[in-house]
mmCIF file of C-alpha atoms in Angstrom:
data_model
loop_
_atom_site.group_PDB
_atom_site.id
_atom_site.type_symbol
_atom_site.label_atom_id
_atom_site.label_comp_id
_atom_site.label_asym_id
_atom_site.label_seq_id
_atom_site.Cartn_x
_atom_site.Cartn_y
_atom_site.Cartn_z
ATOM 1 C CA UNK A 148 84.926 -36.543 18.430
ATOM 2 C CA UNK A 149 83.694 -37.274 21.621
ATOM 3 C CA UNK A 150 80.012 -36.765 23.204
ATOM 4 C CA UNK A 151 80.193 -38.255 26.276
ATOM 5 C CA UNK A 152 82.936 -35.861 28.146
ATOM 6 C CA UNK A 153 85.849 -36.924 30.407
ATOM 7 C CA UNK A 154 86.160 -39.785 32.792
ATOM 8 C CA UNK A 155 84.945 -38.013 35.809
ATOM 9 C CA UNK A 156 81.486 -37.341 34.133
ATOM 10 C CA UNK A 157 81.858 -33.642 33.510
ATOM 11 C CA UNK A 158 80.175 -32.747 30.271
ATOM 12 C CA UNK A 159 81.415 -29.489 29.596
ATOM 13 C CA UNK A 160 84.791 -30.088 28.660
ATOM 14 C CA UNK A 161 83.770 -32.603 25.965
ATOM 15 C CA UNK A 162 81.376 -30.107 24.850
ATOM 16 C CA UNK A 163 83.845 -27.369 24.790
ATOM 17 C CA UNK A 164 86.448 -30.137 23.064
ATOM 18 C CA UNK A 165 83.664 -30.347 20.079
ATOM 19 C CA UNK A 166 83.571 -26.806 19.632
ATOM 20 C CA UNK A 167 86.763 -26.264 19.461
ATOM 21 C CA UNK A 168 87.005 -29.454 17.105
ATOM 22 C CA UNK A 169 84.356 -27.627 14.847
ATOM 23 C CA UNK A 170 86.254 -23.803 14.820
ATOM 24 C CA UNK A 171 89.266 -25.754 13.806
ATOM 25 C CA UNK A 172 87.504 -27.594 10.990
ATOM 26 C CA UNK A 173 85.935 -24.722 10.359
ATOM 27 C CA UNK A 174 89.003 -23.141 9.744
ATOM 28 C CA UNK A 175 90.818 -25.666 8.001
ATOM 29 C CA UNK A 176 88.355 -26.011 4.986
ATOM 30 C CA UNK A 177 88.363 -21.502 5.040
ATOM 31 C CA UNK A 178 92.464 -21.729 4.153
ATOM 32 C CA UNK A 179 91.981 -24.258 1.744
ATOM 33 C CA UNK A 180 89.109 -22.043 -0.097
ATOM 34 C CA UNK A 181 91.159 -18.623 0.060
ATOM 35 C CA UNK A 182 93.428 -19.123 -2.766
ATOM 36 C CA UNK A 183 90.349 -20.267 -5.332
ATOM 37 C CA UNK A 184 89.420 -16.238 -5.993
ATOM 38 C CA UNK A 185 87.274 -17.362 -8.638
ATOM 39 C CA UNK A 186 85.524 -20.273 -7.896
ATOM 40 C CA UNK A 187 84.608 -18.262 -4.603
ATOM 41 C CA UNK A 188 82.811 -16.003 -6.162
ATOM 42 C CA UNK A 189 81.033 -18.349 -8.381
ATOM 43 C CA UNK A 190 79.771 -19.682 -4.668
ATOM 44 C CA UNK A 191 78.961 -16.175 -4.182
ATOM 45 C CA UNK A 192 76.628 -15.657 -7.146
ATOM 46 C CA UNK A 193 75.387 -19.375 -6.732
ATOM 47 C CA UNK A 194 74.390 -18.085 -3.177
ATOM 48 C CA UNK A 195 72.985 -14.996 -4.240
ATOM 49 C CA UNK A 196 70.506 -16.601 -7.201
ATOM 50 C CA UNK A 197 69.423 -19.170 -4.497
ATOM 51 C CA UNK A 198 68.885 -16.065 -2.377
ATOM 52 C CA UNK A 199 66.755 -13.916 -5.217
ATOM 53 C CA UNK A 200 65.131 -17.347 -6.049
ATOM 54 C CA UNK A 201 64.425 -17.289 -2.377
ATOM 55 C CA UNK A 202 62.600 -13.990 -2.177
ATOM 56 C CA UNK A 203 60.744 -13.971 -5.332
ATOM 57 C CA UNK A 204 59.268 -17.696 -5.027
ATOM 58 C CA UNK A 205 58.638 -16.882 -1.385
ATOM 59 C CA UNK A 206 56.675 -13.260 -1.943
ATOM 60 C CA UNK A 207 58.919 -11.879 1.499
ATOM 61 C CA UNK A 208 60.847 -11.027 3.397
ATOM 62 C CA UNK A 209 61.729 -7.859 1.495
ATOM 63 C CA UNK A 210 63.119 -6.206 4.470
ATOM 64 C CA UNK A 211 65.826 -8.494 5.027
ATOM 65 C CA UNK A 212 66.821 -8.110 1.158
ATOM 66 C CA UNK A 213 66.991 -4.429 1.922
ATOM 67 C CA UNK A 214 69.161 -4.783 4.919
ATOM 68 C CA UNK A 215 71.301 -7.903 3.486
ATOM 69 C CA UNK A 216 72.195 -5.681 0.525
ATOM 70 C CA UNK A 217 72.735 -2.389 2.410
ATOM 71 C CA UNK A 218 74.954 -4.620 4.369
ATOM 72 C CA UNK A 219 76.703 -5.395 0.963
ATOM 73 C CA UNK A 220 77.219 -2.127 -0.431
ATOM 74 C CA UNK A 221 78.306 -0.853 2.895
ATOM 75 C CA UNK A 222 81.263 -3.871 2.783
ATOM 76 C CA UNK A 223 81.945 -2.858 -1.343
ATOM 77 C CA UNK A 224 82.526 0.408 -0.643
ATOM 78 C CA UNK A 225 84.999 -0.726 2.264
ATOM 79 C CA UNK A 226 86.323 -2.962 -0.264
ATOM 80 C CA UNK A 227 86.476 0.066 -2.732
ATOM 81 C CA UNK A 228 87.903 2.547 -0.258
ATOM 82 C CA UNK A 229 91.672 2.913 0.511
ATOM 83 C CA UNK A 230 92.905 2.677 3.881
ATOM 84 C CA UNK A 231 94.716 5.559 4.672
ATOM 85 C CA UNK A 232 92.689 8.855 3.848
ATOM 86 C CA UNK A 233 94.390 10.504 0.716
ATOM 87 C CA UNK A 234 92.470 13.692 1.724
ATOM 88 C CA UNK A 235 94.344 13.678 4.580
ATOM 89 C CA UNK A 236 97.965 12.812 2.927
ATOM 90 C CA UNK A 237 97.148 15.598 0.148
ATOM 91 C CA UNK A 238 96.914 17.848 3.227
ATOM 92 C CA UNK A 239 99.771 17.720 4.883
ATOM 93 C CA UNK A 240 101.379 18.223 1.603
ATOM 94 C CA UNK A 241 99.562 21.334 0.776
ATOM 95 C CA UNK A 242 100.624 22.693 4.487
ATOM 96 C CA UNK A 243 104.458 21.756 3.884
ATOM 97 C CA UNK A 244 104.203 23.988 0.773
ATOM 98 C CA UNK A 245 102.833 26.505 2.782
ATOM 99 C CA UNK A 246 105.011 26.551 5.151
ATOM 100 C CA UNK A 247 108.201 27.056 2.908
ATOM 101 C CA UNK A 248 109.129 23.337 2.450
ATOM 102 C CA UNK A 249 109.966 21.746 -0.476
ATOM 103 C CA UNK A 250 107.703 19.436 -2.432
ATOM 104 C CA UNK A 251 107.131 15.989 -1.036
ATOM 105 C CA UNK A 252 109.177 13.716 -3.526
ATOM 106 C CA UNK A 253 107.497 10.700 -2.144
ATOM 107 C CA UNK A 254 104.264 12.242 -3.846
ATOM 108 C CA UNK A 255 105.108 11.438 -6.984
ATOM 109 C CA UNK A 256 106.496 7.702 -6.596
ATOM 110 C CA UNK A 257 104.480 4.347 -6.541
ATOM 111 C CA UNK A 258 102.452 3.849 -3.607
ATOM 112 C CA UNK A 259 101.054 0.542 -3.884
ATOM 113 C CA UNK A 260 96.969 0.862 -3.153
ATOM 114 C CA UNK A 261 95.679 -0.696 -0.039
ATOM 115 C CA UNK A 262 92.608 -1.209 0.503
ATOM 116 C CA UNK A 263 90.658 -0.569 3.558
ATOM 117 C CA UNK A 264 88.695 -4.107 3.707
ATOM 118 C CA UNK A 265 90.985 -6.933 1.748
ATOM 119 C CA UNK A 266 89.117 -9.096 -1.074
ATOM 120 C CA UNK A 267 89.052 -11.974 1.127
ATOM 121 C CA UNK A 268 87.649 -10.100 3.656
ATOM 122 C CA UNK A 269 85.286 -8.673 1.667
ATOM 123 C CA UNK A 270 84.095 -12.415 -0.133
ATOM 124 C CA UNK A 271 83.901 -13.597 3.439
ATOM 125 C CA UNK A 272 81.268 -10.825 4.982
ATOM 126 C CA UNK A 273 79.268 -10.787 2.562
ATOM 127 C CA UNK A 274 79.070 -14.361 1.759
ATOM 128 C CA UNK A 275 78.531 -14.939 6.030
ATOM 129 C CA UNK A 276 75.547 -12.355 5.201
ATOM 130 C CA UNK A 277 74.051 -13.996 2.570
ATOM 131 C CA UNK A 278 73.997 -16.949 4.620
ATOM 132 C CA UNK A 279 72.502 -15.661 7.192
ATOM 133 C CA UNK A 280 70.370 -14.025 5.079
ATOM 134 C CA UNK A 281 69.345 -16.720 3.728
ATOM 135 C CA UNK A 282 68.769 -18.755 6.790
ATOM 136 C CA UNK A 283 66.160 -15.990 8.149
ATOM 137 C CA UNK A 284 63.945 -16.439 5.189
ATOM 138 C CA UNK A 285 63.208 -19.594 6.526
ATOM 139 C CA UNK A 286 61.205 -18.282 9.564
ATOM 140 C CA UNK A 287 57.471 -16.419 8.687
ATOM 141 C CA UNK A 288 58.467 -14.226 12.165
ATOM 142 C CA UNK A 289 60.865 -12.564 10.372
ATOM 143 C CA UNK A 290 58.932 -12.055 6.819
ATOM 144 C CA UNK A 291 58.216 -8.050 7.998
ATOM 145 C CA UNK A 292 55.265 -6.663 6.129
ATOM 146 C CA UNK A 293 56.377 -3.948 4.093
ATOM 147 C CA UNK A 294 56.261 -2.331 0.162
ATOM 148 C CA UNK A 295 59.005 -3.482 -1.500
ATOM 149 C CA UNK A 296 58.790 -0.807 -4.129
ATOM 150 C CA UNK A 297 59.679 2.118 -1.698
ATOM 151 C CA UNK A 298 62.936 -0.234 -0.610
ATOM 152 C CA UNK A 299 63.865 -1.093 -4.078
ATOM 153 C CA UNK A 300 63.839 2.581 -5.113
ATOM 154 C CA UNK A 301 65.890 3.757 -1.845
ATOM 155 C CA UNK A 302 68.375 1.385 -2.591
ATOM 156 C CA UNK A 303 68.672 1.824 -5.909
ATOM 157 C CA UNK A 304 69.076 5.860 -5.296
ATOM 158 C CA UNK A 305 71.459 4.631 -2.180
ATOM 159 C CA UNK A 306 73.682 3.353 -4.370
ATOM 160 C CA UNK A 307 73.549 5.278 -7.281
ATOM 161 C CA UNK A 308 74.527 8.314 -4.912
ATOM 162 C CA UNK A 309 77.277 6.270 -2.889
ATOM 163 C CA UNK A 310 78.999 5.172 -6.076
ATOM 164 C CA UNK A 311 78.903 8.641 -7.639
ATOM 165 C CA UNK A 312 80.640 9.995 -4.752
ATOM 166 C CA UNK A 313 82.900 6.794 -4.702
ATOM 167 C CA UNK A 314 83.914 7.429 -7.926
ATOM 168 C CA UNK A 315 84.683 11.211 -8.113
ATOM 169 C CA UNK A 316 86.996 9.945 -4.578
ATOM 170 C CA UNK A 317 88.758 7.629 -6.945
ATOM 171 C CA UNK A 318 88.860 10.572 -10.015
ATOM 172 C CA UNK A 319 90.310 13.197 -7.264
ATOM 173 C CA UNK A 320 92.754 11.002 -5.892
ATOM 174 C CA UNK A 321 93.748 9.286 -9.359
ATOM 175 C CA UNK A 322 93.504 5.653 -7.856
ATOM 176 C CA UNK A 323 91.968 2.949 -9.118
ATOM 177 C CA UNK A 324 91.068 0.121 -6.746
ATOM 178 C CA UNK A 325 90.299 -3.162 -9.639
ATOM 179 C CA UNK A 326 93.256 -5.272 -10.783
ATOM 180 C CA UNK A 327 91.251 -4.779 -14.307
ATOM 181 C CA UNK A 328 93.467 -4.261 -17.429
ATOM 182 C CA UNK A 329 96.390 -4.105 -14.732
ATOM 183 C CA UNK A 330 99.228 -6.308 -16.120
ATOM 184 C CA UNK A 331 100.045 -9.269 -14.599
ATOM 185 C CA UNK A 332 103.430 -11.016 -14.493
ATOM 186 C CA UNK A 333 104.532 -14.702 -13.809
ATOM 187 C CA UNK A 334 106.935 -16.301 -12.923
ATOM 188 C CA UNK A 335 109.584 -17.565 -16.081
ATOM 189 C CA UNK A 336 109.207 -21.679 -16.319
ATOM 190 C CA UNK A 337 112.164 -23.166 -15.582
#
């Protein structure tokens, strides 16, 4: 990597040549990390008890808790959501029975579920948050004086409410958006 530029003295393009040295690196050591599901969510939680460590050893900065996490549940939900509206598709159907048509026969086959904001996706805002998260609780401008009681309780109604209305989506719509208890196959050893 070099510092010092080009020949004729101009610093910017070695500057620029390092940053773009870094975004590849960057980017490099992200591919190799996206097919370890697991052990990126272990650096998840190790982030987020570092994090909760963070705030309860320092007494602060509550408010950026509250906003880190809002930011979290905001990204689940996206993770939890489907992409295309099945409102919407259950809709149109209703019309073209209305309108004389026959039933949709696609309706009843497999339509694979999609979700609006992919797992890796998902792993990657919220771990960028907690990072940056965790990076302002270093700073005693942005500890913000405020009752951390009132924020724990909004959240905790926040999401309560978000996830009840999540869920009856998922009920009404008969998807389910976790590869739990799915079955998984693999491929025969040769």
């Amino acid at each position: 990597m070099d510092f010092t530029g080009d020949s004729t003295g101009a610093t910017g393009h070695g500057l620029t040549k390092y940053v773009v040295e870094l975004q590849q690196l960057y980017r490099f050591y992200l591919d190799k990390v996206t097919p370890h599901e697991k052990e990126r969510w272990i650096a998840f939680g190790v982030l987020q008890v570092i994090f909760f460590l963070r705030i309860i050893y320092g007494q602060g900065w509550y408010a950026i808790c509250y906003s880190f996490y809002i930011f979290s549940l905001n990204q689940f939900l996206a993770f939890l959501t489907p992409k295309f509206d099945m409102s919407l598709q259950q809709e149109e159907a209703n019309e073209r029975l209305e309108a004389g048509g026959a039933p949709d026969e696609q309706s009843e086959e497999f339509r694979p579920f999609i979700r609006r904001l992919p797992e890796f996706k998902f792993w990657y805002n919220v771990m960028r948050g907690g990072v940056i998260a965790l990076v302002l609780t270093f700073s005693r401008v942005t500890d913000i004086p405020v009752y951390w009681p009132i924020l724990l309780i909004y959240f905790v109604i926040l999401f309560a409410l978000t996830m009840r209305r999540q869920i009856q989506h998922m009920i009404k719509y008969k998807y389910v958006p976790l590869d739990l208890g799915k079955k998984k196959y693999t491929a025969p050893s040769v």
